[in-house]
Amino acid sequence: MQRREKTTPPLIPKVAATRISRYLRYLEELQARGATTTSSRELGAALGVTAAQVRKDLGYFGQFGYPGLGYKISNLIPEIQRILGTDRSWNVALVGIGNLGTALFRYKGFAAHGFRIVCLFDSNPRLIGRSVEGLVVHPVQAVGELVRSKKIELAILSVPQTAAQDVAQSLVEAGIKGIFNFAPVLLSLPEDVAYVSIDLAVELEQLAFLVCHRERELAKVKSPFE
Amino acid sequence: MQRREKTTPPLIPKVAATRISRYLRYLEELQARGATTTSSRELGAALGVTAAQVRKDLGYFGQFGYPGLGYKISNLIPEIQRILGTDRSWNVALVGIGNLGTALFRYKGFAAHGFRIVCLFDSNPRLIGRSVEGLVVHPVQAVGELVRSKKIELAILSVPQTAAQDVAQSLVEAGIKGIFNFAPVLLSLPEDVAYVSIDLAVELEQLAFLVCHRERELAKVKSPFE
DNA sequence: TAGATTGTTAATCGATTAACAATC
DNA sequence: TAGATTGTTAATCGATTAACAATC
């Protein structure tokens, strides 16, 4: 458990970054509707958080608003993109071209936010060499070479649980900077590799849990954005 | 913002339920390896939380351990399943049979934990009537009737953003108890309907954010399970 | 018994909210 | 100017960790 000096600048809670991402989503929606300004009150109301929370979250990164006026949407959107690192595009590898992998590859939401899946990998000999919507599936062994040559920084891992740690290891050795993992396992990675993980079964269990405990009036079992 | 009397029993933080789910995942793994007992220390170490956290989390729901001995795996697994509501099976509707929906339908991890996708829905006339691995795709309009007749309690929503709120509305009217939403939008639902949501683009943005801020040594930007 | 580990209370730590001066 | 809304500090609230008596 890493200790940290008391003098370090304001630490940013991870949930703040998640909310910032959602503010961006809503700002894009507002802009599409033709709005030009908004306020912490409006943003908060739309996302189910307090206005103070919105201002605090943005405050971790700078001053983007105008007292009395609110925020200029055309100004705040690029600021948040810069904060999130989505003001540029990212090359992404997709490892594991099964049902989920294929669906993720076809998912339009990634490209819309600057994430380009530029390389596919699998270990199944029957898939290797095949072309999926214009991209060839490469053997996992080629990760090292291709990550470097294609300047890939992020990887999406949709491989079976049993393969996940080994593949992650190869990706790390190839110099990947972040891994988005769908395998139901906690990957052990070096500290300087970023890590986001989704376990679909865990999420569905959460839903069952919430249903079971709604009746028992489970109070603080309150999702962060409802 | 709902107020709550000071006398209410210990409120359960949402993250505690998430961790409990992960404890279960790890316990199943331990059992598969032939282990019969474990301890809060071992569980915590495996999942990157303190032993005190593990005991506290379990403590919200009861006393399952033996001082000096730890926890009996064969005993703790069913206890956690009962807590999560996965000690029985759940009938699930899948709405939106696109790439993601199809992948989710084929995903084995749900069935393995008692979630049975028993009905498929879509609004695309070209999909309606088609059979996907033995299940016929029904029109979204049939939700009301089928949710009741098939005793469906949960729904997975993998429809486009623009359709999500309307479909959710129909599901609620049909008496659904919980919705697992993949559309990038905050659904507005009655309080007694449980809600879990994943926005894949937001998750990938989190990864980009973490990568960008690793260097800037972003301290408390620490994911809950690393 | 001695050693280990639980369940739980108290202490610490961190995140959220309220409040308000600054300012457009 | 008066009204609105920011950025930020202080107060509150809640979650995590440490500590330890109870107990196997």
Coordinates of C-alpha atoms (C1' of nucleotides) in Angstrom, one line a residue:
Chain A
M1 CA 0.0 0.0 0.0
Q2 CA 1.8 3.0 -1.2
R3 CA 2.3 5.9 1.3
R4 CA 2.2 9.4 0.1
E5 CA 3.6 12.7 1.5
K6 CA 1.1 15.1 3.0
T7 CA 2.5 17.8 0.7
T8 CA 1.3 16.2 -2.6
P9 CA -1.1 18.4 -4.5
P10 CA -4.9 17.7 -4.3
L11 CA -5.4 14.0 -5.0
I12 CA -7.9 13.2 -7.5
P13 CA -10.5 10.6 -6.5
K14 CA -10.9 8.0 -9.2
V15 CA -14.7 8.5 -9.2
A16 CA -14.1 12.2 -10.1
A17 CA -12.5 11.1 -13.4
T18 CA -15.4 8.8 -14.1
R19 CA -17.8 11.6 -13.5
I20 CA -15.8 14.0 -15.7
S21 CA -16.2 11.4 -18.5
R22 CA -19.9 11.5 -18.1
Y23 CA -20.0 15.3 -18.0
L24 CA -18.3 15.2 -21.4
R25 CA -21.0 12.8 -22.7
Y26 CA -23.7 15.1 -21.5
L27 CA -22.0 18.3 -22.8
E28 CA -21.8 16.7 -26.3
E29 CA -25.5 16.0 -26.1
L30 CA -26.2 19.6 -25.1
Q31 CA -24.1 20.9 -27.9
A32 CA -25.8 18.6 -30.4
R33 CA -29.1 20.2 -29.2
G34 CA -27.7 23.6 -29.9
A35 CA -27.0 24.8 -26.4
T36 CA -23.9 27.1 -25.9
T37 CA -23.6 27.4 -22.2
T38 CA -24.5 25.4 -19.1
S39 CA -24.0 25.5 -15.4
S40 CA -22.9 23.2 -12.6
R41 CA -26.5 23.0 -11.5
E42 CA -27.7 21.8 -14.9
L43 CA -24.9 19.3 -15.3
G44 CA -25.4 18.0 -11.8
A45 CA -29.1 17.7 -12.2
A46 CA -28.7 15.8 -15.5
L47 CA -26.3 13.3 -14.0
G48 CA -27.7 13.0 -10.5
V49 CA -24.9 14.7 -8.6
T50 CA -24.8 18.0 -6.7
A51 CA -23.7 21.2 -8.3
A52 CA -20.9 21.4 -5.7
Q53 CA -19.7 18.0 -6.9
V54 CA -19.5 19.2 -10.5
R55 CA -17.6 22.3 -9.6
K56 CA -15.2 20.3 -7.3
D57 CA -14.6 17.7 -9.9
L58 CA -13.7 20.3 -12.6
G59 CA -11.7 22.2 -10.0
Y60 CA -9.2 19.4 -9.7
F61 CA -8.1 20.3 -13.2
G62 CA -8.4 24.0 -13.5
Q63 CA -10.8 26.9 -13.8
F64 CA -13.1 26.6 -16.8
G65 CA -16.1 28.6 -15.8
Y66 CA -17.3 32.2 -15.6
P67 CA -18.8 33.3 -12.3
G68 CA -22.4 34.4 -12.9
L69 CA -22.4 32.9 -16.4
G70 CA -21.6 29.3 -16.1
Y71 CA -19.5 27.3 -18.6
K72 CA -19.1 27.7 -22.3
I73 CA -19.9 24.4 -23.8
S74 CA -17.6 24.9 -26.8
N75 CA -14.8 25.7 -24.4
L76 CA -15.4 23.0 -21.7
I77 CA -15.6 20.1 -24.2
P78 CA -12.1 20.4 -25.4
E79 CA -10.8 21.1 -21.9
I80 CA -12.3 17.8 -20.7
Q81 CA -11.0 16.0 -23.7
R82 CA -7.6 17.3 -22.9
I83 CA -8.0 16.2 -19.2
L84 CA -9.1 12.7 -20.3
G85 CA -6.4 12.4 -23.0
T86 CA -9.1 12.1 -25.8
D87 CA -8.0 15.2 -27.5
R88 CA -5.9 13.0 -29.7
S89 CA -6.4 9.4 -31.1
W90 CA -5.1 6.2 -29.5
N91 CA -4.1 3.1 -31.3
V92 CA -5.6 0.1 -29.7
A93 CA -5.0 -3.7 -30.0
L94 CA -7.8 -6.1 -29.6
V95 CA -6.7 -9.4 -28.2
G96 CA -9.2 -12.3 -28.3
I97 CA -11.5 -12.3 -31.3
G98 CA -14.4 -14.4 -29.9
N99 CA -18.0 -13.3 -29.7
L100 CA -17.2 -10.5 -27.3
G101 CA -14.1 -9.4 -29.1
T102 CA -15.8 -9.2 -32.4
A103 CA -18.7 -7.2 -30.9
L104 CA -16.2 -4.8 -29.4
F105 CA -14.4 -4.4 -32.7
R106 CA -17.6 -3.5 -34.4
Y107 CA -18.8 -1.2 -31.6
K108 CA -18.9 2.3 -33.0
G109 CA -18.6 4.1 -29.7
F110 CA -14.8 3.6 -29.4
A111 CA -13.9 5.2 -32.8
A112 CA -16.2 8.1 -32.0
H113 CA -14.0 9.0 -29.1
G114 CA -10.7 8.6 -30.8
F115 CA -9.9 5.0 -30.0
R116 CA -8.7 3.2 -33.2
I117 CA -8.5 -0.6 -33.1
V118 CA -5.6 -1.1 -35.5
C119 CA -4.6 -4.7 -34.8
L120 CA -6.4 -8.0 -34.0
F121 CA -4.8 -10.9 -32.2
D122 CA -6.0 -14.4 -31.3
S123 CA -4.3 -17.7 -30.5
N124 CA -6.8 -19.9 -32.4
P125 CA -5.1 -21.2 -35.6
R126 CA -8.4 -21.2 -37.3
L127 CA -8.8 -17.5 -36.8
I128 CA -5.3 -16.4 -37.5
G129 CA -4.8 -15.0 -41.0
R130 CA -8.5 -14.4 -41.4
S131 CA -9.7 -11.0 -42.1
V132 CA -12.4 -9.3 -40.0
E133 CA -13.8 -6.2 -41.6
G134 CA -10.5 -5.4 -43.3
L135 CA -8.2 -6.3 -40.4
V136 CA -6.2 -9.5 -40.4
V137 CA -6.1 -11.6 -37.2
H138 CA -2.5 -12.0 -36.0
P139 CA -1.1 -14.7 -33.7
V140 CA -0.6 -13.6 -30.1
Q141 CA 3.1 -14.3 -30.5
A142 CA 3.3 -11.3 -32.9
V143 CA 2.2 -8.9 -30.2
G144 CA 5.7 -7.7 -29.4
E145 CA 6.6 -6.8 -32.9
L146 CA 3.2 -5.3 -33.9
V147 CA 2.7 -3.2 -30.8
R148 CA 6.0 -1.5 -31.5
S149 CA 5.6 -1.1 -35.3
K150 CA 2.0 0.1 -35.2
K151 CA 2.6 2.4 -32.2
I152 CA -0.1 0.7 -30.1
E153 CA -0.6 2.1 -26.6
L154 CA -3.7 0.4 -25.3
A155 CA -5.1 -3.1 -25.5
I156 CA -8.5 -4.6 -25.0
L157 CA -8.4 -8.1 -23.6
S158 CA -11.3 -10.3 -24.4
V159 CA -9.6 -13.7 -24.0
P160 CA -10.6 -16.6 -21.7
Q161 CA -9.8 -16.2 -18.1
T162 CA -7.1 -18.9 -18.3
A163 CA -5.1 -17.0 -21.0
A164 CA -5.5 -13.5 -19.6
Q165 CA -2.5 -13.2 -17.3
D166 CA -0.1 -14.6 -19.9
V167 CA -1.4 -12.4 -22.7
A168 CA -1.2 -9.4 -20.4
Q169 CA 2.4 -10.3 -19.7
S170 CA 3.2 -10.3 -23.4
L171 CA 1.5 -7.0 -23.8
V172 CA 3.4 -5.4 -21.0
E173 CA 6.7 -6.7 -22.4
A174 CA 5.7 -5.2 -25.7
G175 CA 5.5 -1.9 -24.0
I176 CA 1.7 -1.4 -23.8
K177 CA 0.6 1.5 -21.6
G178 CA -2.9 0.4 -20.6
I179 CA -5.1 -2.7 -20.5
F180 CA -8.8 -2.8 -20.7
N181 CA -9.6 -6.3 -19.4
F182 CA -12.9 -8.3 -19.8
A183 CA -11.6 -11.6 -18.4
P184 CA -12.9 -12.4 -14.9
V185 CA -9.6 -12.3 -13.2
L186 CA -7.5 -9.7 -11.4
L187 CA -4.4 -9.2 -13.5
S188 CA -1.1 -8.6 -11.9
L189 CA 0.6 -5.8 -13.7
P190 CA 3.5 -3.4 -13.1
E191 CA 2.5 -0.2 -11.4
D192 CA 3.2 1.9 -14.5
V193 CA 0.7 0.0 -16.7
A194 CA -2.8 1.5 -16.4
Y195 CA -5.6 -1.0 -15.8
V196 CA -9.4 -1.0 -16.2
S197 CA -11.4 -4.1 -15.8
I198 CA -15.0 -5.2 -16.3
D199 CA -16.4 -8.5 -15.1
L200 CA -19.8 -8.9 -16.7
A201 CA -20.9 -11.6 -14.4
V202 CA -20.0 -9.4 -11.4
E203 CA -22.1 -6.6 -12.8
L204 CA -25.1 -8.8 -13.3
E205 CA -24.7 -10.1 -9.8
Q206 CA -24.7 -6.6 -8.6
L207 CA -28.1 -6.2 -10.3
A208 CA -29.5 -9.3 -8.6
F209 CA -28.1 -8.0 -5.3
L210 CA -29.8 -4.7 -5.7
V211 CA -33.1 -6.4 -6.7
C212 CA -32.9 -8.6 -3.6
H213 CA -32.2 -5.7 -1.3
R214 CA -34.5 -3.1 -2.7
E215 CA -37.3 -4.7 -0.7
R216 CA -35.1 -4.9 2.4
E217 CA -34.7 -1.2 1.9
L218 CA -30.9 -1.3 1.6
A219 CA -30.3 2.3 2.0
K220 CA -26.8 3.2 1.0
V221 CA -26.7 0.6 -1.7
K222 CA -27.0 3.5 -4.1
S223 CA -25.3 3.5 -7.4
P224 CA -23.0 6.5 -8.0
F225 CA -25.1 8.0 -10.8
E226 CA -28.8 7.4 -10.1
Chain B
M1 CA -31.7 13.3 -1.8
Q2 CA -33.4 10.9 0.6
R3 CA -32.7 11.4 4.3
R4 CA -32.4 8.5 6.6
E5 CA -33.0 8.0 10.3
K6 CA -29.9 7.6 12.4
T7 CA -31.4 4.4 13.8
T8 CA -31.3 2.5 10.5
P9 CA -29.0 -0.6 10.7
P10 CA -25.5 -0.5 9.3
L11 CA -25.8 0.9 5.7
I12 CA -24.0 -1.2 3.1
P13 CA -21.7 0.7 0.8
K14 CA -22.3 -0.3 -2.8
V15 CA -18.6 -1.0 -3.2
A16 CA -18.9 -3.6 -0.5
A17 CA -21.4 -5.6 -2.6
T18 CA -19.0 -5.4 -5.6
R19 CA -16.2 -6.7 -3.5
I20 CA -18.4 -9.5 -2.1
S21 CA -19.0 -10.6 -5.7
R22 CA -15.2 -10.8 -6.3
Y23 CA -14.7 -12.7 -3.1
L24 CA -17.1 -15.2 -4.4
R25 CA -15.2 -15.4 -7.7
Y26 CA -12.0 -16.1 -5.9
L27 CA -13.5 -18.6 -3.5
E28 CA -14.8 -20.6 -6.5
E29 CA -11.3 -20.6 -7.8
L30 CA -9.8 -21.7 -4.5
Q31 CA -12.4 -24.5 -4.3
A32 CA -11.6 -25.6 -7.8
R33 CA -8.0 -25.9 -6.7
G34 CA -9.0 -28.1 -3.8
A35 CA -8.7 -25.7 -0.9
T36 CA -11.2 -26.1 1.9
T37 CA -10.5 -23.1 4.1
T38 CA -9.3 -19.6 3.7
S39 CA -8.8 -16.4 5.8
S40 CA -9.5 -12.7 5.5
R41 CA -5.8 -12.2 5.0
E42 CA -5.6 -14.6 2.0
L43 CA -8.8 -13.2 0.4
G44 CA -7.6 -9.7 0.9
A45 CA -4.2 -10.4 -0.5
A46 CA -5.6 -12.0 -3.6
L47 CA -7.9 -9.1 -4.4
G48 CA -5.8 -6.2 -3.2
V49 CA -7.7 -5.2 -0.2
T50 CA -6.9 -5.3 3.5
A51 CA -8.0 -8.2 5.7
A52 CA -10.0 -5.8 7.8
Q53 CA -11.9 -4.8 4.7
V54 CA -12.8 -8.4 3.9
R55 CA -14.1 -9.0 7.4
K56 CA -16.0 -5.7 7.5
D57 CA -17.6 -6.5 4.2
L58 CA -18.8 -9.9 5.3
G59 CA -19.7 -8.5 8.6
Y60 CA -22.5 -6.4 7.0
F61 CA -24.3 -9.6 6.3
G62 CA -23.6 -11.9 9.2
Q63 CA -20.9 -14.0 10.9
F64 CA -19.5 -16.7 8.6
G65 CA -16.1 -17.4 10.0
Y66 CA -14.4 -19.2 12.9
P67 CA -12.0 -17.3 15.0
G68 CA -8.6 -18.8 14.9
L69 CA -9.6 -20.9 11.9
G70 CA -10.8 -18.6 9.2
Y71 CA -13.7 -19.4 6.7
K72 CA -14.8 -22.8 5.4
I73 CA -15.0 -22.3 1.6
S74 CA -17.8 -24.8 1.2
N75 CA -19.8 -22.8 3.7
L76 CA -18.9 -19.3 2.6
I77 CA -19.7 -19.8 -1.1
P78 CA -23.4 -20.6 -0.6
E79 CA -23.6 -17.8 2.0
I80 CA -22.4 -15.2 -0.4
Q81 CA -24.6 -16.6 -3.2
R82 CA -27.5 -16.1 -0.9
I83 CA -26.4 -12.6 -0.1
L84 CA -26.1 -11.8 -3.8
G85 CA -29.3 -13.6 -4.7
T86 CA -27.5 -16.0 -7.0
D87 CA -28.5 -19.0 -5.0
R88 CA -31.3 -19.4 -7.4
S89 CA -31.7 -18.7 -11.2
W90 CA -33.0 -15.5 -12.8
N91 CA -34.8 -15.2 -16.0
V92 CA -33.4 -12.5 -18.1
A93 CA -34.6 -10.7 -21.3
L94 CA -32.1 -9.5 -23.8
V95 CA -33.2 -6.4 -25.7
G96 CA -31.2 -5.3 -28.7
I97 CA -29.8 -8.2 -30.8
G98 CA -27.0 -6.3 -32.5
N99 CA -23.3 -7.2 -32.3
L100 CA -23.0 -6.5 -28.6
G101 CA -26.4 -8.2 -27.8
T102 CA -25.4 -11.3 -29.7
A103 CA -22.1 -11.5 -28.0
L104 CA -23.7 -11.1 -24.6
F105 CA -26.2 -13.8 -25.5
R106 CA -23.4 -16.2 -26.3
Y107 CA -21.4 -15.3 -23.3
K108 CA -21.1 -18.3 -21.1
G109 CA -20.4 -16.4 -17.9
F110 CA -24.0 -15.4 -17.2
A111 CA -25.4 -18.9 -17.3
A112 CA -22.6 -20.1 -15.1
H113 CA -24.0 -17.8 -12.4
G114 CA -27.6 -18.6 -12.7
F115 CA -28.7 -16.0 -15.2
R116 CA -30.8 -17.5 -18.0
I117 CA -31.4 -15.4 -21.0
V118 CA -34.9 -16.7 -21.9
C119 CA -36.2 -14.2 -24.4
L120 CA -34.7 -12.0 -27.1
F121 CA -36.2 -8.7 -28.4
D122 CA -35.4 -6.3 -31.1
S123 CA -37.2 -3.6 -33.1
N124 CA -35.5 -4.4 -36.5
P125 CA -38.1 -6.2 -38.7
R126 CA -35.3 -8.1 -40.4
L127 CA -34.3 -9.7 -37.1
I128 CA -37.8 -10.3 -35.7
G129 CA -38.8 -13.9 -36.1
R130 CA -35.3 -15.1 -36.7
S131 CA -33.8 -17.7 -34.5
V132 CA -30.6 -17.1 -32.7
E133 CA -29.2 -20.3 -31.1
G134 CA -32.6 -21.7 -30.5
L135 CA -34.3 -18.5 -29.3
V136 CA -36.7 -16.5 -31.5
V137 CA -36.3 -12.8 -31.7
H138 CA -39.5 -11.0 -30.6
P139 CA -40.7 -7.5 -31.4
V140 CA -40.1 -5.0 -28.6
Q141 CA -43.9 -4.4 -28.5
A142 CA -44.3 -7.9 -27.1
V143 CA -42.2 -7.1 -24.0
G144 CA -45.2 -6.6 -21.8
E145 CA -46.8 -10.0 -22.6
L146 CA -43.6 -12.1 -22.6
V147 CA -42.0 -10.6 -19.5
R148 CA -45.1 -11.7 -17.6
S149 CA -45.6 -15.1 -19.2
K150 CA -42.0 -16.1 -19.0
K151 CA -41.5 -14.7 -15.5
I152 CA -38.7 -12.5 -16.5
E153 CA -37.2 -10.3 -13.7
L154 CA -34.1 -8.8 -15.3
A155 CA -33.3 -7.2 -18.6
I156 CA -30.1 -6.6 -20.4
L157 CA -30.4 -3.5 -22.6
S158 CA -28.0 -3.4 -25.6
V159 CA -30.0 -1.0 -27.8
P160 CA -28.9 2.2 -29.4
Q161 CA -28.8 5.2 -27.1
T162 CA -31.8 6.8 -28.8
A163 CA -34.0 3.9 -28.1
A164 CA -32.9 3.1 -24.5
Q165 CA -35.2 5.3 -22.5
D166 CA -38.3 4.2 -24.4
V167 CA -37.4 0.5 -24.1
A168 CA -36.7 0.9 -20.5
Q169 CA -40.1 2.5 -20.0
S170 CA -41.8 -0.6 -21.6
L171 CA -39.8 -2.9 -19.5
V172 CA -40.7 -1.1 -16.3
E173 CA -44.4 -1.1 -17.3
A174 CA -44.0 -4.9 -17.9
G175 CA -42.9 -5.2 -14.3
I176 CA -39.2 -5.8 -14.8
K177 CA -37.2 -5.6 -11.5
G178 CA -33.8 -4.7 -12.7
I179 CA -32.1 -3.3 -15.8
F180 CA -28.5 -3.8 -16.9
N181 CA -27.9 -1.0 -19.4
F182 CA -25.2 -0.8 -22.0
A183 CA -26.5 2.3 -23.8
P184 CA -24.5 5.4 -23.1
V185 CA -27.3 7.3 -21.4
L186 CA -28.5 7.7 -17.8
L187 CA -31.9 6.0 -17.7
S188 CA -34.6 7.6 -15.6
L189 CA -36.3 4.8 -13.8
P190 CA -38.6 4.4 -10.8
E191 CA -36.8 4.0 -7.5
D192 CA -37.9 0.4 -7.1
V193 CA -36.3 -0.7 -10.3
A194 CA -32.7 -1.7 -9.8
Y195 CA -30.2 -0.3 -12.3
V196 CA -26.6 -1.2 -13.3
S197 CA -25.0 0.6 -16.3
I198 CA -21.8 0.2 -18.3
D199 CA -20.7 2.7 -20.8
L200 CA -17.8 1.1 -22.7
A201 CA -16.6 4.4 -24.1
V202 CA -16.4 5.9 -20.6
E203 CA -14.4 2.9 -19.4
L204 CA -11.9 3.3 -22.2
E205 CA -11.6 7.0 -21.5
Q206 CA -10.8 6.1 -17.9
L207 CA -8.0 4.0 -19.2
A208 CA -6.7 6.9 -21.4
F209 CA -7.0 9.2 -18.4
L210 CA -5.0 6.8 -16.2
V211 CA -2.3 6.5 -18.9
C212 CA -2.0 10.3 -19.2
H213 CA -1.8 10.8 -15.5
R214 CA 0.5 7.9 -14.6
E215 CA 3.4 10.1 -15.5
R216 CA 2.1 13.1 -13.7
E217 CA 2.0 10.7 -10.7
L218 CA -1.7 11.1 -10.1
A219 CA -1.8 9.5 -6.7
K220 CA -5.3 8.7 -5.6
V221 CA -6.3 7.8 -9.1
K222 CA -6.2 4.3 -7.9
S223 CA -8.7 1.7 -9.1
P224 CA -10.6 -0.1 -6.4
F225 CA -9.0 -3.5 -7.0
E226 CA -5.4 -3.0 -7.9
Chain C
dT1 C1' -1.9 -24.4 26.0
dA2 C1' -0.1 -21.2 22.4
dG3 C1' -1.1 -19.5 18.1
dA4 C1' -4.2 -17.9 14.8
dT5 C1' -8.0 -15.4 13.2
dT6 C1' -12.5 -13.7 13.7
dG7 C1' -16.1 -9.9 14.6
dT8 C1' -16.4 -5.4 16.1
dT9 C1' -15.4 -0.9 18.1
dA10 C1' -12.7 3.3 17.8
dA11 C1' -9.5 6.1 15.1
dT12 C1' -8.2 7.7 10.7
dC13 C1' -8.7 9.0 6.4
dG14 C1' -11.0 10.7 2.3
dA15 C1' -14.9 12.3 -0.3
dT16 C1' -19.1 15.0 -0.5
dT17 C1' -21.8 18.9 0.6
dA18 C1' -22.7 23.5 2.3
dA19 C1' -21.6 28.1 2.5
dC20 C1' -19.9 32.2 0.8
dA21 C1' -16.7 35.8 -1.0
dA22 C1' -15.3 36.9 -5.7
dT23 C1' -16.9 38.3 -10.0
dC24 C1' -19.3 38.4 -14.3
Chain D
dT1 C1' -26.9 47.7 -10.4
dA2 C1' -29.0 43.2 -9.0
dG3 C1' -29.0 38.4 -9.9
dA4 C1' -26.5 34.5 -11.0
dT5 C1' -22.9 31.3 -10.7
dT6 C1' -18.2 30.3 -10.1
dG7 C1' -14.1 28.5 -7.3
dT8 C1' -12.7 27.3 -2.9
dT9 C1' -12.6 26.7 2.1
dA10 C1' -14.7 24.7 6.1
dA11 C1' -18.1 21.3 7.9
dT12 C1' -20.1 17.0 7.4
dC13 C1' -20.6 12.6 6.3
dG14 C1' -19.1 8.0 5.2
dA15 C1' -15.7 4.4 4.3
dT16 C1' -11.4 2.2 5.5
dT17 C1' -8.0 0.8 8.6
dA18 C1' -6.1 -0.4 13.1
dA19 C1' -6.5 -2.5 17.2
dC20 C1' -8.0 -5.9 20.3
dA21 C1' -11.0 -8.9 23.2
dA22 C1' -13.3 -13.1 22.2
dT23 C1' -12.6 -17.7 20.8
dC24 C1' -11.4 -21.7 18.2

